[in-house]
Amino acid sequence: FRQMARFAAPEYPSRARAPMLLLGCGRDEIVSTPAAERFARRLDLARLAIVPGARHELLMERNDLRDQFWVGFDAFILGDAHMKGAA
């Protein structure tokens, strides 16, 4: 609960200096996807990817859902230009 309060503090996003990829799962019953969306909007260097239909443990999901994670991960790590060239 202390960490959730820290994330909610207005000054918290200004302390984050590294690019971040946040992942949300459309059917997550443990973590609030809307809360993750609100948090991501407050960060300058964040990208949020939501995988509709996925539950909390994304990397243990079906291949089609897990594949969406890897596409988003590759785009984030390698940059969007790399993914556009692969299409």
Tab-separated table of C-alpha atoms in Angstrom:
chain	number	residue	atom	x	y	z
A	1	PHE	CA	0.000	0.000	0.000
A	2	ARG	CA	2.912	2.365	0.644
A	3	GLN	CA	4.162	1.848	-2.909
A	4	MET	CA	0.703	2.474	-4.359
A	5	ALA	CA	0.619	5.750	-2.417
A	6	ARG	CA	4.040	6.690	-3.815
A	7	PHE	CA	2.861	6.010	-7.374
A	8	ALA	CA	-0.202	8.193	-6.759
A	9	ALA	CA	1.839	11.143	-5.456
A	10	PRO	CA	1.766	14.085	-7.893
A	11	GLU	CA	5.566	14.453	-7.907
A	12	TYR	CA	6.313	10.771	-8.598
A	13	PRO	CA	6.268	10.907	-12.434
A	14	SER	CA	8.832	13.712	-12.491
A	15	ARG	CA	11.327	11.402	-10.768
A	16	ALA	CA	11.037	8.722	-13.462
A	17	ARG	CA	13.760	9.362	-16.022
A	18	ALA	CA	13.971	6.065	-17.901
A	19	PRO	CA	11.669	5.042	-20.752
A	20	MET	CA	9.100	2.503	-19.577
A	21	LEU	CA	6.850	-0.018	-21.220
A	22	LEU	CA	3.787	-0.667	-19.086
A	23	LEU	CA	1.620	-3.637	-19.926
A	24	GLY	CA	-2.001	-4.021	-19.038
A	25	CYS	CA	-4.244	-7.021	-19.379
A	26	GLY	CA	-7.821	-6.482	-20.435
A	27	ARG	CA	-9.171	-9.180	-18.089
A	28	ASP	CA	-6.780	-8.645	-15.172
A	29	GLU	CA	-8.516	-9.289	-11.867
A	30	ILE	CA	-5.481	-8.443	-9.702
A	31	VAL	CA	-4.124	-5.159	-11.087
A	32	SER	CA	-6.417	-2.328	-12.131
A	33	THR	CA	-5.893	-1.656	-15.833
A	34	PRO	CA	-7.593	1.773	-15.573
A	35	ALA	CA	-5.162	2.663	-12.754
A	36	ALA	CA	-2.237	1.652	-14.983
A	37	GLU	CA	-3.655	3.838	-17.765
A	38	ARG	CA	-3.931	6.826	-15.410
A	39	PHE	CA	-0.383	6.258	-14.171
A	40	ALA	CA	1.033	5.965	-17.706
A	41	ARG	CA	-0.575	9.269	-18.731
A	42	ARG	CA	1.391	10.999	-15.964
A	43	LEU	CA	4.774	9.739	-17.212
A	44	ASP	CA	6.655	11.519	-19.971
A	45	LEU	CA	8.627	8.518	-21.181
A	46	ALA	CA	6.061	5.743	-20.848
A	47	ARG	CA	4.222	3.644	-23.347
A	48	LEU	CA	1.235	1.585	-22.254
A	49	ALA	CA	0.152	-1.510	-24.168
A	50	ILE	CA	-3.093	-3.252	-23.268
A	51	VAL	CA	-3.594	-6.857	-24.323
A	52	PRO	CA	-7.365	-7.349	-24.544
A	53	GLY	CA	-8.532	-10.699	-23.258
A	54	ALA	CA	-5.362	-11.408	-21.285
A	55	ARG	CA	-5.390	-12.053	-17.582
A	56	HIS	CA	-2.833	-11.070	-14.970
A	57	GLU	CA	0.072	-13.366	-15.902
A	58	LEU	CA	0.541	-12.355	-19.530
A	59	LEU	CA	3.550	-14.531	-20.308
A	60	MET	CA	1.622	-17.604	-19.182
A	61	GLU	CA	-1.287	-16.885	-21.519
A	62	ARG	CA	-2.227	-18.509	-24.832
A	63	ASN	CA	0.221	-18.012	-27.693
A	64	ASP	CA	-1.948	-15.418	-29.484
A	65	LEU	CA	-2.054	-13.214	-26.372
A	66	ARG	CA	1.580	-13.779	-25.458
A	67	ASP	CA	2.578	-12.914	-29.037
A	68	GLN	CA	0.986	-9.481	-28.605
A	69	PHE	CA	3.293	-8.898	-25.664
A	70	TRP	CA	6.373	-9.773	-27.715
A	71	VAL	CA	5.335	-7.519	-30.611
A	72	GLY	CA	4.931	-4.607	-28.187
A	73	PHE	CA	8.169	-5.468	-26.397
A	74	ASP	CA	10.148	-5.607	-29.642
A	75	ALA	CA	8.679	-2.298	-30.820
A	76	PHE	CA	9.609	-0.672	-27.521
A	77	ILE	CA	13.140	-2.084	-27.299
A	78	LEU	CA	14.070	-1.853	-30.965
A	79	GLY	CA	12.119	1.305	-31.736
A	80	ASP	CA	9.059	1.867	-33.874
A	81	ALA	CA	11.115	2.430	-37.020
A	82	HIS	CA	12.367	-1.161	-36.840
A	83	MET	CA	8.811	-2.523	-36.580
A	84	LYS	CA	7.575	-0.377	-39.483
A	85	GLY	CA	10.377	-1.719	-41.669
A	86	ALA	CA	9.404	-5.277	-40.812
A	87	ALA	CA	5.822	-4.885	-42.040
